[in-house]
């Protein structure tokens, strides 16, 4: 089977690795950029994604890039604890949650594709058009020349600005801005809390998120990833990945300090600070057109609430290749993949627009704007537990179900 993958991000590269694991070798990955530079900041791989990386035999190498958070905690702007829960193996999963630098992960996945498949990545290929039957695609090279690839299957994993999606939905326009601006960065700071906690502080109008990217060093300092976000009027700027001045953003968080946290200081000490609008895409009624289908952000870009974007792209890739291995035909496999993943991600998109599991922060803000003596007087324990559990079920990482569900491995001879 000849496969063309458009995009060498996380979704595209995991698709290539999954196909290789299933015994497919005739694969081309066409990437628009002239170089894979490993850009970005931090991301979280949740246990359902870690399971898939484990079944690909690469989890140990990915885990070596980052750290496993033991706890997730939510706080009010005042620093009052609303909810905390164990994460990954500490919560009974057979697989960890991993916090890693996105760029380092992408470079590792690139290296793994080269190790397992050889020279299959074609850089500097900008998609111009996918044929109506999904069996060929035309690209423009840096010098203006065009090249065409023919394939039995085309997987468009070309991100939130997907050219393949735009071809099928030309009236859609750009991504939908949710009214929040994000400033994302990394900083090396004295270890926060126990050095293994991912935490969020604030509400729907302003929030600060941080999690470790490395274990604390001998000096007790630790590299973290952080996201500072704030609701803004007007519309986002045209540059979606621009360097931001640290001092003005730190000033927006004046007063956000506790005994263990100084948000303005972290922002001022950032190694870099990049500005993004919080955007997503509307759910669409169809991903597959002939032998071409969408995957990852090209299919279902969503807000980072719940830390699930990269994990969902990995689930897409693994589900697609599993269906290819188990359905009677490629057309049936594509239909089964879309029938499973499109409704699931549409539900998840709606939950992230409602702030996902972070909803507990907004409830605390609305019900007790001046603070509380006991959070359960404001949000009953059962409600807190239900919000956390409902998101896990929707996102596919309810611990009991994940630990016992059948494998998505498509390796020849692999058991279920």
PDB file of N, CA and C in Angstrom, residues 348-408:
ATOM      1  N   UNK A 348     -15.385  16.106  22.384  1.00  0.00           N
ATOM      2  CA  UNK A 348     -14.281  16.647  23.169  1.00  0.00           C
ATOM      3  C   UNK A 348     -14.081  18.130  22.874  1.00  0.00           C
ATOM      4  N   UNK A 349     -14.246  18.535  21.620  1.00  0.00           N
ATOM      5  CA  UNK A 349     -14.136  19.942  21.256  1.00  0.00           C
ATOM      6  C   UNK A 349     -15.145  20.779  22.030  1.00  0.00           C
ATOM      7  N   UNK A 350     -16.364  20.292  22.134  1.00  0.00           N
ATOM      8  CA  UNK A 350     -17.381  21.034  22.880  1.00  0.00           C
ATOM      9  C   UNK A 350     -17.024  21.131  24.353  1.00  0.00           C
ATOM     10  N   UNK A 351     -16.458  20.068  24.911  1.00  0.00           N
ATOM     11  CA  UNK A 351     -16.076  20.110  26.323  1.00  0.00           C
ATOM     12  C   UNK A 351     -14.934  21.099  26.556  1.00  0.00           C
ATOM     13  N   UNK A 352     -13.987  21.185  25.620  1.00  0.00           N
ATOM     14  CA  UNK A 352     -12.899  22.138  25.815  1.00  0.00           C
ATOM     15  C   UNK A 352     -13.410  23.568  25.705  1.00  0.00           C
ATOM     16  N   UNK A 353     -14.426  23.798  24.902  1.00  0.00           N
ATOM     17  CA  UNK A 353     -15.011  25.142  24.836  1.00  0.00           C
ATOM     18  C   UNK A 353     -15.717  25.503  26.134  1.00  0.00           C
ATOM     19  N   UNK A 354     -16.117  24.505  26.887  1.00  0.00           N
ATOM     20  CA  UNK A 354     -16.711  24.730  28.205  1.00  0.00           C
ATOM     21  C   UNK A 354     -15.647  24.643  29.297  1.00  0.00           C
ATOM     22  N   UNK A 355     -14.381  24.746  28.895  1.00  0.00           N
ATOM     23  CA  UNK A 355     -13.168  24.727  29.726  1.00  0.00           C
ATOM     24  C   UNK A 355     -12.807  23.342  30.241  1.00  0.00           C
ATOM     25  N   UNK A 356     -13.505  22.289  29.797  1.00  0.00           N
ATOM     26  CA  UNK A 356     -13.100  20.933  30.137  1.00  0.00           C
ATOM     27  C   UNK A 356     -13.007  20.745  31.641  1.00  0.00           C
ATOM     28  N   UNK A 357     -11.969  20.026  32.117  1.00  0.00           N
ATOM     29  CA  UNK A 357     -11.847  19.786  33.557  1.00  0.00           C
ATOM     30  C   UNK A 357     -11.492  21.048  34.334  1.00  0.00           C
ATOM     31  N   UNK A 358     -11.070  22.104  33.612  1.00  0.00           N
ATOM     32  CA  UNK A 358     -10.726  23.358  34.271  1.00  0.00           C
ATOM     33  C   UNK A 358     -11.978  24.119  34.720  1.00  0.00           C
ATOM     34  N   UNK A 359     -13.128  23.562  34.442  1.00  0.00           N
ATOM     35  CA  UNK A 359     -14.388  24.197  34.833  1.00  0.00           C
ATOM     36  C   UNK A 359     -14.467  24.422  36.340  1.00  0.00           C
ATOM     37  N   UNK A 360     -13.763  23.613  37.119  1.00  0.00           N
ATOM     38  CA  UNK A 360     -13.825  23.774  38.571  1.00  0.00           C
ATOM     39  C   UNK A 360     -13.318  25.154  38.990  1.00  0.00           C
ATOM     40  N   UNK A 361     -12.364  25.722  38.256  1.00  0.00           N
ATOM     41  CA  UNK A 361     -11.854  27.047  38.601  1.00  0.00           C
ATOM     42  C   UNK A 361     -12.906  28.115  38.366  1.00  0.00           C
ATOM     43  N   UNK A 362     -13.643  27.989  37.267  1.00  0.00           N
ATOM     44  CA  UNK A 362     -14.673  28.978  36.985  1.00  0.00           C
ATOM     45  C   UNK A 362     -15.824  28.863  37.980  1.00  0.00           C
ATOM     46  N   UNK A 363     -16.198  27.642  38.353  1.00  0.00           N
ATOM     47  CA  UNK A 363     -17.258  27.472  39.343  1.00  0.00           C
ATOM     48  C   UNK A 363     -16.865  28.108  40.668  1.00  0.00           C
ATOM     49  N   UNK A 364     -15.621  27.921  41.085  1.00  0.00           N
ATOM     50  CA  UNK A 364     -15.167  28.530  42.341  1.00  0.00           C
ATOM     51  C   UNK A 364     -15.205  30.045  42.249  1.00  0.00           C
ATOM     52  N   UNK A 365     -14.824  30.589  41.085  1.00  0.00           N
ATOM     53  CA  UNK A 365     -14.831  32.035  40.905  1.00  0.00           C
ATOM     54  C   UNK A 365     -16.249  32.593  40.950  1.00  0.00           C
ATOM     55  N   UNK A 366     -17.176  31.887  40.309  1.00  0.00           N
ATOM     56  CA  UNK A 366     -18.559  32.362  40.248  1.00  0.00           C
ATOM     57  C   UNK A 366     -19.259  32.236  41.597  1.00  0.00           C
ATOM     58  N   UNK A 367     -19.024  31.133  42.291  1.00  0.00           N
ATOM     59  CA  UNK A 367     -19.772  30.848  43.521  1.00  0.00           C
ATOM     60  C   UNK A 367     -19.143  31.474  44.767  1.00  0.00           C
ATOM     61  N   UNK A 368     -17.849  31.724  44.724  1.00  0.00           N
ATOM     62  CA  UNK A 368     -17.179  32.279  45.904  1.00  0.00           C
ATOM     63  C   UNK A 368     -16.091  33.257  45.454  1.00  0.00           C
ATOM     64  N   UNK A 369     -16.480  34.385  44.873  1.00  0.00           N
ATOM     65  CA  UNK A 369     -15.474  35.317  44.345  1.00  0.00           C
ATOM     66  C   UNK A 369     -14.547  35.865  45.420  1.00  0.00           C
ATOM     67  N   UNK A 370     -14.953  35.864  46.674  1.00  0.00           N
ATOM     68  CA  UNK A 370     -14.110  36.367  47.760  1.00  0.00           C
ATOM     69  C   UNK A 370     -13.371  35.246  48.484  1.00  0.00           C
ATOM     70  N   UNK A 371     -13.462  34.035  47.948  1.00  0.00           N
ATOM     71  CA  UNK A 371     -12.765  32.923  48.579  1.00  0.00           C
ATOM     72  C   UNK A 371     -13.701  32.072  49.412  1.00  0.00           C
ATOM     73  N   UNK A 372     -13.162  31.032  50.024  1.00  0.00           N
ATOM     74  CA  UNK A 372     -13.979  30.083  50.785  1.00  0.00           C
ATOM     75  C   UNK A 372     -13.162  29.507  51.934  1.00  0.00           C
ATOM     76  N   UNK A 373     -13.890  28.999  52.927  1.00  0.00           N
ATOM     77  CA  UNK A 373     -13.232  28.301  54.030  1.00  0.00           C
ATOM     78  C   UNK A 373     -12.971  26.851  53.665  1.00  0.00           C
ATOM     79  N   UNK A 374     -13.934  26.244  52.975  1.00  0.00           N
ATOM     80  CA  UNK A 374     -13.824  24.843  52.540  1.00  0.00           C
ATOM     81  C   UNK A 374     -14.428  24.763  51.144  1.00  0.00           C
ATOM     82  N   UNK A 375     -13.671  24.287  50.199  1.00  0.00           N
ATOM     83  CA  UNK A 375     -14.152  24.285  48.818  1.00  0.00           C
ATOM     84  C   UNK A 375     -15.422  23.461  48.650  1.00  0.00           C
ATOM     85  N   UNK A 376     -15.608  22.427  49.457  1.00  0.00           N
ATOM     86  CA  UNK A 376     -16.799  21.592  49.297  1.00  0.00           C
ATOM     87  C   UNK A 376     -18.068  22.304  49.751  1.00  0.00           C
ATOM     88  N   UNK A 377     -17.909  23.439  50.459  1.00  0.00           N
ATOM     89  CA  UNK A 377     -19.083  24.272  50.741  1.00  0.00           C
ATOM     90  C   UNK A 377     -19.542  25.006  49.492  1.00  0.00           C
ATOM     91  N   UNK A 378     -18.630  25.136  48.521  1.00  0.00           N
ATOM     92  CA  UNK A 378     -18.892  25.881  47.293  1.00  0.00           C
ATOM     93  C   UNK A 378     -19.181  24.938  46.131  1.00  0.00           C
ATOM     94  N   UNK A 379     -18.369  23.908  46.010  1.00  0.00           N
ATOM     95  CA  UNK A 379     -18.547  22.890  44.977  1.00  0.00           C
ATOM     96  C   UNK A 379     -18.551  21.540  45.683  1.00  0.00           C
ATOM     97  N   UNK A 380     -19.672  20.861  45.775  1.00  0.00           N
ATOM     98  CA  UNK A 380     -19.712  19.578  46.483  1.00  0.00           C
ATOM     99  C   UNK A 380     -18.679  18.588  45.936  1.00  0.00           C
ATOM    100  N   UNK A 381     -18.166  17.745  46.801  1.00  0.00           N
ATOM    101  CA  UNK A 381     -17.150  16.774  46.396  1.00  0.00           C
ATOM    102  C   UNK A 381     -17.610  15.934  45.220  1.00  0.00           C
ATOM    103  N   UNK A 382     -18.860  15.534  45.216  1.00  0.00           N
ATOM    104  CA  UNK A 382     -19.370  14.705  44.122  1.00  0.00           C
ATOM    105  C   UNK A 382     -19.315  15.453  42.796  1.00  0.00           C
ATOM    106  N   UNK A 383     -19.575  16.760  42.817  1.00  0.00           N
ATOM    107  CA  UNK A 383     -19.519  17.547  41.585  1.00  0.00           C
ATOM    108  C   UNK A 383     -18.083  17.672  41.084  1.00  0.00           C
ATOM    109  N   UNK A 384     -17.149  17.894  41.999  1.00  0.00           N
ATOM    110  CA  UNK A 384     -15.747  17.947  41.625  1.00  0.00           C
ATOM    111  C   UNK A 384     -15.308  16.644  40.972  1.00  0.00           C
ATOM    112  N   UNK A 385     -15.668  15.535  41.581  1.00  0.00           N
ATOM    113  CA  UNK A 385     -15.270  14.229  41.058  1.00  0.00           C
ATOM    114  C   UNK A 385     -15.909  13.957  39.704  1.00  0.00           C
ATOM    115  N   UNK A 386     -17.168  14.369  39.541  1.00  0.00           N
ATOM    116  CA  UNK A 386     -17.863  14.113  38.281  1.00  0.00           C
ATOM    117  C   UNK A 386     -17.256  14.906  37.130  1.00  0.00           C
ATOM    118  N   UNK A 387     -16.865  16.153  37.383  1.00  0.00           N
ATOM    119  CA  UNK A 387     -16.247  16.959  36.325  1.00  0.00           C
ATOM    120  C   UNK A 387     -14.961  16.293  35.846  1.00  0.00           C
ATOM    121  N   UNK A 388     -14.132  15.843  36.778  1.00  0.00           N
ATOM    122  CA  UNK A 388     -12.876  15.188  36.404  1.00  0.00           C
ATOM    123  C   UNK A 388     -13.131  13.885  35.662  1.00  0.00           C
ATOM    124  N   UNK A 389     -14.069  13.089  36.154  1.00  0.00           N
ATOM    125  CA  UNK A 389     -14.325  11.783  35.548  1.00  0.00           C
ATOM    126  C   UNK A 389     -14.968  11.909  34.178  1.00  0.00           C
ATOM    127  N   UNK A 390     -15.866  12.877  34.008  1.00  0.00           N
ATOM    128  CA  UNK A 390     -16.553  13.041  32.731  1.00  0.00           C
ATOM    129  C   UNK A 390     -15.575  13.390  31.622  1.00  0.00           C
ATOM    130  N   UNK A 391     -14.602  14.219  31.929  1.00  0.00           N
ATOM    131  CA  UNK A 391     -13.629  14.574  30.902  1.00  0.00           C
ATOM    132  C   UNK A 391     -12.763  13.383  30.541  1.00  0.00           C
ATOM    133  N   UNK A 392     -12.354  12.606  31.519  1.00  0.00           N
ATOM    134  CA  UNK A 392     -11.547  11.414  31.227  1.00  0.00           C
ATOM    135  C   UNK A 392     -12.305  10.450  30.332  1.00  0.00           C
ATOM    136  N   UNK A 393     -13.590  10.271  30.609  1.00  0.00           N
ATOM    137  CA  UNK A 393     -14.381   9.358  29.769  1.00  0.00           C
ATOM    138  C   UNK A 393     -14.459   9.881  28.344  1.00  0.00           C
ATOM    139  N   UNK A 394     -14.747  11.181  28.190  1.00  0.00           N
ATOM    140  CA  UNK A 394     -14.895  11.743  26.849  1.00  0.00           C
ATOM    141  C   UNK A 394     -13.583  11.703  26.073  1.00  0.00           C
ATOM    142  N   UNK A 395     -12.470  11.920  26.755  1.00  0.00           N
ATOM    143  CA  UNK A 395     -11.177  11.985  26.088  1.00  0.00           C
ATOM    144  C   UNK A 395     -10.546  10.615  25.876  1.00  0.00           C
ATOM    145  N   UNK A 396     -11.134   9.570  26.460  1.00  0.00           N
ATOM    146  CA  UNK A 396     -10.625   8.221  26.225  1.00  0.00           C
ATOM    147  C   UNK A 396      -9.557   7.774  27.192  1.00  0.00           C
ATOM    148  N   UNK A 397      -9.466   8.426  28.366  1.00  0.00           N
ATOM    149  CA  UNK A 397      -8.480   7.937  29.312  1.00  0.00           C
ATOM    150  C   UNK A 397      -9.066   7.730  30.713  1.00  0.00           C
ATOM    151  N   UNK A 398     -10.309   7.248  30.765  1.00  0.00           N
ATOM    152  CA  UNK A 398     -10.841   6.712  32.007  1.00  0.00           C
ATOM    153  C   UNK A 398      -9.945   5.538  32.404  1.00  0.00           C
ATOM    154  N   UNK A 399      -9.410   5.524  33.625  1.00  0.00           N
ATOM    155  CA  UNK A 399      -8.379   4.535  33.942  1.00  0.00           C
ATOM    156  C   UNK A 399      -8.823   3.089  33.794  1.00  0.00           C
ATOM    157  N   UNK A 400     -10.009   2.748  34.281  1.00  0.00           N
ATOM    158  CA  UNK A 400     -10.438   1.351  34.198  1.00  0.00           C
ATOM    159  C   UNK A 400     -10.594   0.920  32.745  1.00  0.00           C
ATOM    160  N   UNK A 401     -11.178   1.785  31.933  1.00  0.00           N
ATOM    161  CA  UNK A 401     -11.376   1.431  30.529  1.00  0.00           C
ATOM    162  C   UNK A 401     -10.052   1.367  29.772  1.00  0.00           C
ATOM    163  N   UNK A 402      -9.173   2.346  30.006  1.00  0.00           N
ATOM    164  CA  UNK A 402      -7.908   2.359  29.282  1.00  0.00           C
ATOM    165  C   UNK A 402      -7.058   1.149  29.638  1.00  0.00           C
ATOM    166  N   UNK A 403      -7.019   0.801  30.908  1.00  0.00           N
ATOM    167  CA  UNK A 403      -6.172  -0.306  31.347  1.00  0.00           C
ATOM    168  C   UNK A 403      -6.617  -1.647  30.795  1.00  0.00           C
ATOM    169  N   UNK A 404      -7.894  -1.759  30.419  1.00  0.00           N
ATOM    170  CA  UNK A 404      -8.418  -3.066  30.021  1.00  0.00           C
ATOM    171  C   UNK A 404      -8.853  -3.151  28.568  1.00  0.00           C
ATOM    172  N   UNK A 405      -8.928  -2.041  27.852  1.00  0.00           N
ATOM    173  CA  UNK A 405      -9.421  -2.121  26.480  1.00  0.00           C
ATOM    174  C   UNK A 405      -8.432  -2.859  25.589  1.00  0.00           C
ATOM    175  N   UNK A 406      -8.933  -3.344  24.453  1.00  0.00           N
ATOM    176  CA  UNK A 406      -8.101  -4.071  23.500  1.00  0.00           C
ATOM    177  C   UNK A 406      -7.026  -3.165  22.925  1.00  0.00           C
ATOM    178  N   UNK A 407      -5.924  -3.764  22.544  1.00  0.00           N
ATOM    179  CA  UNK A 407      -4.810  -3.021  21.956  1.00  0.00           C
ATOM    180  C   UNK A 407      -5.171  -2.506  20.592  1.00  0.00           C
ATOM    181  N   UNK A 408      -4.591  -1.357  20.228  1.00  0.00           N
ATOM    182  CA  UNK A 408      -4.707  -0.830  18.875  1.00  0.00           C
ATOM    183  C   UNK A 408      -3.502  -1.236  18.014  1.00  0.00           C
TER     184      UNK A 408
END
